[in-house]
Amino acid sequence: MKLNAGRTLMGLLFIIVLAGCGRGETNQLVEGKVNVVTSFYPIYEFASAIGGENANVINLLPTGVEPHEWTPRSNDIITASKAQLFFYNGAGLEGWVPNFLKGLSQDSKVKTVEVSKGIALIEAEEGADGHDHGAEADSNSNEPEAHETDPHTWISPKSAMQIAKNIKDSYVQADPAHTADYESRYEKLADQLKQLDAKFTSELSKTNKKEIVVSHQAFGYLCRDYGLTQHAIMGLSPDAEPRAQDIIELTKVVKQENIKYIFFEELVSDKLARTLAGETGVQTLVLNPVEGLTKQEEQNKDNYFTLMEKNLQNLILALQ
């Protein structure tokens, strides 16, 4: 009886969602193509580039929304249930995924792919308050420490190459008839990422400074791969509030390292970054974690590569 009731409830949800889908929404499945659902923007961009005309890619995360605290709706589950592939980052970014996968319909054939697989993940040291202490954690502190996986893999072009490969391999398995097409488009994307990687390596190796202060701890992979150190105001999640002593320590870092810019992000509040900049007499700059596009960036037709190029230029300016 419980099983039948559950199916009835799902059926009612299905009817309700279908009734609400006639308002020009773009989350529509397309017959004759590989239907792909992605969890947030960078994966959507790579999946679209590799899938090309053979794929219909639907991104769950709306424009202008920060991904850490977002959760899917019931119609997102229904869409994913009917798709062939579901790509998500993993590494702890999308806390909603386990329940989301449990909610998929019993007859769903969707293959779920954690696209960060194969990347050497960073275990960030966190204090009892949840605030990042990163590479500069005090080894003499008696404060208990826990380790939390840094999920921000895509922000390094080196890691992004592995993500792109995982996406390509999944397409080939799902639709072997178009293997040559997926391989060709993947090679083009991989070449772009290699060029971006080479530019980051070359330009950042020339900078005098190697320390950056950022609003949230989203740049661990970028720093690891290009020889930088991040000092974060907030932890792995942008809503992790810092303690007063953390701000005091960061003020010391800014002065000791002669830091001229505090980096903030456009999808989260810049209040703490601007406060710290005001207290230390320095300026602010954007360092974009490319977690999603703002409406303005979408209108400007920005993408992963244009945003990463802007990041590089801002890093070069800040590290002079």
PDB file of N, CA and C in Angstrom, residues 14-65:
ATOM      1  N   PHE A  14       4.164  14.607 -11.026  1.00  0.00           N
ATOM      2  CA  PHE A  14       4.499  14.621 -12.445  1.00  0.00           C
ATOM      3  C   PHE A  14       3.483  15.470 -13.225  1.00  0.00           C
ATOM      4  N   ILE A  15       2.185  15.262 -12.936  1.00  0.00           N
ATOM      5  CA  ILE A  15       1.128  16.006 -13.624  1.00  0.00           C
ATOM      6  C   ILE A  15       1.220  17.494 -13.296  1.00  0.00           C
ATOM      7  N   ILE A  16       1.463  17.799 -12.002  1.00  0.00           N
ATOM      8  CA  ILE A  16       1.568  19.197 -11.579  1.00  0.00           C
ATOM      9  C   ILE A  16       2.722  19.888 -12.276  1.00  0.00           C
ATOM     10  N   VAL A  17       3.868  19.198 -12.340  1.00  0.00           N
ATOM     11  CA  VAL A  17       5.049  19.794 -12.968  1.00  0.00           C
ATOM     12  C   VAL A  17       4.831  20.001 -14.460  1.00  0.00           C
ATOM     13  N   LEU A  18       4.236  18.997 -15.132  1.00  0.00           N
ATOM     14  CA  LEU A  18       3.960  19.140 -16.566  1.00  0.00           C
ATOM     15  C   LEU A  18       3.052  20.336 -16.822  1.00  0.00           C
ATOM     16  N   ALA A  19       2.093  20.527 -15.955  1.00  0.00           N
ATOM     17  CA  ALA A  19       1.163  21.650 -16.127  1.00  0.00           C
ATOM     18  C   ALA A  19       1.888  22.981 -16.005  1.00  0.00           C
ATOM     19  N   GLY A  20       2.980  22.996 -15.248  1.00  0.00           N
ATOM     20  CA  GLY A  20       3.727  24.240 -15.065  1.00  0.00           C
ATOM     21  C   GLY A  20       4.854  24.424 -16.049  1.00  0.00           C
ATOM     22  N   CYS A  21       4.984  23.511 -17.014  1.00  0.00           N
ATOM     23  CA  CYS A  21       6.113  23.574 -17.933  1.00  0.00           C
ATOM     24  C   CYS A  21       5.780  24.255 -19.258  1.00  0.00           C
ATOM     25  N   GLY A  22       4.631  24.852 -19.368  1.00  0.00           N
ATOM     26  CA  GLY A  22       4.257  25.457 -20.632  1.00  0.00           C
ATOM     27  C   GLY A  22       4.493  26.950 -20.665  1.00  0.00           C
ATOM     28  N   ARG A  23       5.440  27.446 -19.834  1.00  0.00           N
ATOM     29  CA  ARG A  23       5.648  28.881 -19.751  1.00  0.00           C
ATOM     30  C   ARG A  23       6.929  29.304 -20.450  1.00  0.00           C
ATOM     31  N   GLY A  24       7.304  28.576 -21.530  1.00  0.00           N
ATOM     32  CA  GLY A  24       8.488  28.957 -22.277  1.00  0.00           C
ATOM     33  C   GLY A  24       9.788  28.582 -21.596  1.00  0.00           C
ATOM     34  N   GLU A  25       9.745  27.661 -20.636  1.00  0.00           N
ATOM     35  CA  GLU A  25      10.973  27.227 -19.982  1.00  0.00           C
ATOM     36  C   GLU A  25      11.823  26.413 -20.947  1.00  0.00           C
ATOM     37  N   THR A  26      13.147  26.467 -20.765  1.00  0.00           N
ATOM     38  CA  THR A  26      14.063  25.826 -21.707  1.00  0.00           C
ATOM     39  C   THR A  26      14.438  24.408 -21.291  1.00  0.00           C
ATOM     40  N   ASN A  27      14.020  23.971 -20.088  1.00  0.00           N
ATOM     41  CA  ASN A  27      14.406  22.645 -19.608  1.00  0.00           C
ATOM     42  C   ASN A  27      13.561  21.560 -20.263  1.00  0.00           C
ATOM     43  N   GLN A  28      13.646  21.479 -21.578  1.00  0.00           N
ATOM     44  CA  GLN A  28      12.853  20.512 -22.321  1.00  0.00           C
ATOM     45  C   GLN A  28      13.758  19.440 -22.914  1.00  0.00           C
ATOM     46  N   LEU A  29      13.340  18.198 -22.811  1.00  0.00           N
ATOM     47  CA  LEU A  29      14.077  17.099 -23.404  1.00  0.00           C
ATOM     48  C   LEU A  29      13.835  17.083 -24.916  1.00  0.00           C
ATOM     49  N   VAL A  30      14.839  16.636 -25.660  1.00  0.00           N
ATOM     50  CA  VAL A  30      14.757  16.620 -27.120  1.00  0.00           C
ATOM     51  C   VAL A  30      14.953  15.197 -27.619  1.00  0.00           C
ATOM     52  N   GLU A  31      13.985  14.693 -28.338  1.00  0.00           N
ATOM     53  CA  GLU A  31      14.068  13.341 -28.880  1.00  0.00           C
ATOM     54  C   GLU A  31      15.129  13.283 -29.982  1.00  0.00           C
ATOM     55  N   GLY A  32      15.892  12.191 -30.015  1.00  0.00           N
ATOM     56  CA  GLY A  32      16.900  12.020 -31.052  1.00  0.00           C
ATOM     57  C   GLY A  32      18.266  12.564 -30.691  1.00  0.00           C
ATOM     58  N   LYS A  33      18.375  13.189 -29.513  1.00  0.00           N
ATOM     59  CA  LYS A  33      19.670  13.674 -29.036  1.00  0.00           C
ATOM     60  C   LYS A  33      19.976  13.058 -27.680  1.00  0.00           C
ATOM     61  N   VAL A  34      21.242  13.113 -27.292  1.00  0.00           N
ATOM     62  CA  VAL A  34      21.607  12.682 -25.946  1.00  0.00           C
ATOM     63  C   VAL A  34      21.192  13.800 -24.991  1.00  0.00           C
ATOM     64  N   ASN A  35      20.227  13.532 -24.138  1.00  0.00           N
ATOM     65  CA  ASN A  35      19.770  14.530 -23.174  1.00  0.00           C
ATOM     66  C   ASN A  35      20.651  14.478 -21.927  1.00  0.00           C
ATOM     67  N   VAL A  36      21.212  15.629 -21.607  1.00  0.00           N
ATOM     68  CA  VAL A  36      22.178  15.733 -20.517  1.00  0.00           C
ATOM     69  C   VAL A  36      21.699  16.779 -19.520  1.00  0.00           C
ATOM     70  N   VAL A  37      21.763  16.449 -18.239  1.00  0.00           N
ATOM     71  CA  VAL A  37      21.458  17.409 -17.177  1.00  0.00           C
ATOM     72  C   VAL A  37      22.751  17.690 -16.414  1.00  0.00           C
ATOM     73  N   THR A  38      23.058  18.970 -16.208  1.00  0.00           N
ATOM     74  CA  THR A  38      24.270  19.357 -15.480  1.00  0.00           C
ATOM     75  C   THR A  38      23.898  20.118 -14.219  1.00  0.00           C
ATOM     76  N   SER A  39      24.764  20.033 -13.206  1.00  0.00           N
ATOM     77  CA  SER A  39      24.430  20.604 -11.903  1.00  0.00           C
ATOM     78  C   SER A  39      24.715  22.091 -11.804  1.00  0.00           C
ATOM     79  N   PHE A  40      25.724  22.581 -12.525  1.00  0.00           N
ATOM     80  CA  PHE A  40      25.996  24.019 -12.485  1.00  0.00           C
ATOM     81  C   PHE A  40      26.854  24.432 -13.680  1.00  0.00           C
ATOM     82  N   TYR A  41      27.154  25.741 -13.783  1.00  0.00           N
ATOM     83  CA  TYR A  41      27.594  26.344 -15.038  1.00  0.00           C
ATOM     84  C   TYR A  41      28.842  25.755 -15.723  1.00  0.00           C
ATOM     85  N   PRO A  42      29.997  25.628 -15.072  1.00  0.00           N
ATOM     86  CA  PRO A  42      31.179  25.172 -15.822  1.00  0.00           C
ATOM     87  C   PRO A  42      30.966  23.810 -16.485  1.00  0.00           C
ATOM     88  N   ILE A  43      30.271  22.916 -15.781  1.00  0.00           N
ATOM     89  CA  ILE A  43      30.000  21.595 -16.359  1.00  0.00           C
ATOM     90  C   ILE A  43      29.068  21.741 -17.555  1.00  0.00           C
ATOM     91  N   TYR A  44      28.102  22.635 -17.437  1.00  0.00           N
ATOM     92  CA  TYR A  44      27.178  22.903 -18.548  1.00  0.00           C
ATOM     93  C   TYR A  44      27.944  23.387 -19.783  1.00  0.00           C
ATOM     94  N   GLU A  45      28.885  24.309 -19.574  1.00  0.00           N
ATOM     95  CA  GLU A  45      29.648  24.843 -20.717  1.00  0.00           C
ATOM     96  C   GLU A  45      30.468  23.749 -21.395  1.00  0.00           C
ATOM     97  N   PHE A  46      31.168  22.946 -20.609  1.00  0.00           N
ATOM     98  CA  PHE A  46      32.003  21.886 -21.189  1.00  0.00           C
ATOM     99  C   PHE A  46      31.145  20.817 -21.866  1.00  0.00           C
ATOM    100  N   ALA A  47      30.039  20.458 -21.215  1.00  0.00           N
ATOM    101  CA  ALA A  47      29.145  19.440 -21.780  1.00  0.00           C
ATOM    102  C   ALA A  47      28.523  19.923 -23.085  1.00  0.00           C
ATOM    103  N   SER A  48      28.199  21.209 -23.159  1.00  0.00           N
ATOM    104  CA  SER A  48      27.635  21.776 -24.383  1.00  0.00           C
ATOM    105  C   SER A  48      28.669  21.800 -25.497  1.00  0.00           C
ATOM    106  N   ALA A  49      29.904  22.170 -25.149  1.00  0.00           N
ATOM    107  CA  ALA A  49      30.967  22.250 -26.151  1.00  0.00           C
ATOM    108  C   ALA A  49      31.288  20.880 -26.740  1.00  0.00           C
ATOM    109  N   ILE A  50      31.349  19.862 -25.887  1.00  0.00           N
ATOM    110  CA  ILE A  50      31.699  18.513 -26.353  1.00  0.00           C
ATOM    111  C   ILE A  50      30.506  17.831 -27.006  1.00  0.00           C
ATOM    112  N   GLY A  51      29.327  18.062 -26.462  1.00  0.00           N
ATOM    113  CA  GLY A  51      28.122  17.428 -27.001  1.00  0.00           C
ATOM    114  C   GLY A  51      27.717  17.974 -28.353  1.00  0.00           C
ATOM    115  N   GLY A  52      27.890  19.283 -28.543  1.00  0.00           N
ATOM    116  CA  GLY A  52      27.567  19.899 -29.822  1.00  0.00           C
ATOM    117  C   GLY A  52      26.157  19.597 -30.281  1.00  0.00           C
ATOM    118  N   GLU A  53      26.025  19.339 -31.580  1.00  0.00           N
ATOM    119  CA  GLU A  53      24.701  19.103 -32.178  1.00  0.00           C
ATOM    120  C   GLU A  53      24.116  17.751 -31.797  1.00  0.00           C
ATOM    121  N   ASN A  54      24.926  16.894 -31.205  1.00  0.00           N
ATOM    122  CA  ASN A  54      24.442  15.560 -30.831  1.00  0.00           C
ATOM    123  C   ASN A  54      23.787  15.520 -29.453  1.00  0.00           C
ATOM    124  N   ALA A  55      23.876  16.633 -28.723  1.00  0.00           N
ATOM    125  CA  ALA A  55      23.388  16.634 -27.341  1.00  0.00           C
ATOM    126  C   ALA A  55      22.434  17.792 -27.074  1.00  0.00           C
ATOM    127  N   ASN A  56      21.552  17.579 -26.130  1.00  0.00           N
ATOM    128  CA  ASN A  56      20.681  18.624 -25.592  1.00  0.00           C
ATOM    129  C   ASN A  56      21.042  18.752 -24.120  1.00  0.00           C
ATOM    130  N   VAL A  57      21.686  19.865 -23.760  1.00  0.00           N
ATOM    131  CA  VAL A  57      22.218  20.016 -22.405  1.00  0.00           C
ATOM    132  C   VAL A  57      21.360  20.995 -21.610  1.00  0.00           C
ATOM    133  N   ILE A  58      20.914  20.545 -20.445  1.00  0.00           N
ATOM    134  CA  ILE A  58      20.051  21.326 -19.562  1.00  0.00           C
ATOM    135  C   ILE A  58      20.811  21.592 -18.262  1.00  0.00           C
ATOM    136  N   ASN A  59      20.964  22.874 -17.916  1.00  0.00           N
ATOM    137  CA  ASN A  59      21.644  23.222 -16.671  1.00  0.00           C
ATOM    138  C   ASN A  59      20.619  23.491 -15.575  1.00  0.00           C
ATOM    139  N   LEU A  60      20.784  22.854 -14.421  1.00  0.00           N
ATOM    140  CA  LEU A  60      19.819  23.005 -13.339  1.00  0.00           C
ATOM    141  C   LEU A  60      19.909  24.368 -12.651  1.00  0.00           C
ATOM    142  N   LEU A  61      21.126  24.866 -12.458  1.00  0.00           N
ATOM    143  CA  LEU A  61      21.317  26.077 -11.661  1.00  0.00           C
ATOM    144  C   LEU A  61      20.938  27.324 -12.463  1.00  0.00           C
ATOM    145  N   PRO A  62      20.020  28.146 -11.968  1.00  0.00           N
ATOM    146  CA  PRO A  62      19.619  29.357 -12.693  1.00  0.00           C
ATOM    147  C   PRO A  62      20.749  30.387 -12.759  1.00  0.00           C
ATOM    148  N   THR A  63      20.670  31.280 -13.728  1.00  0.00           N
ATOM    149  CA  THR A  63      21.644  32.367 -13.864  1.00  0.00           C
ATOM    150  C   THR A  63      21.638  33.240 -12.611  1.00  0.00           C
ATOM    151  N   GLY A  64      22.845  33.615 -12.159  1.00  0.00           N
ATOM    152  CA  GLY A  64      22.966  34.530 -11.036  1.00  0.00           C
ATOM    153  C   GLY A  64      22.837  33.901  -9.667  1.00  0.00           C
ATOM    154  N   VAL A  65      22.746  32.569  -9.617  1.00  0.00           N
ATOM    155  CA  VAL A  65      22.584  31.865  -8.331  1.00  0.00           C
ATOM    156  C   VAL A  65      23.892  31.182  -7.953  1.00  0.00           C
TER     157      VAL A  65
END
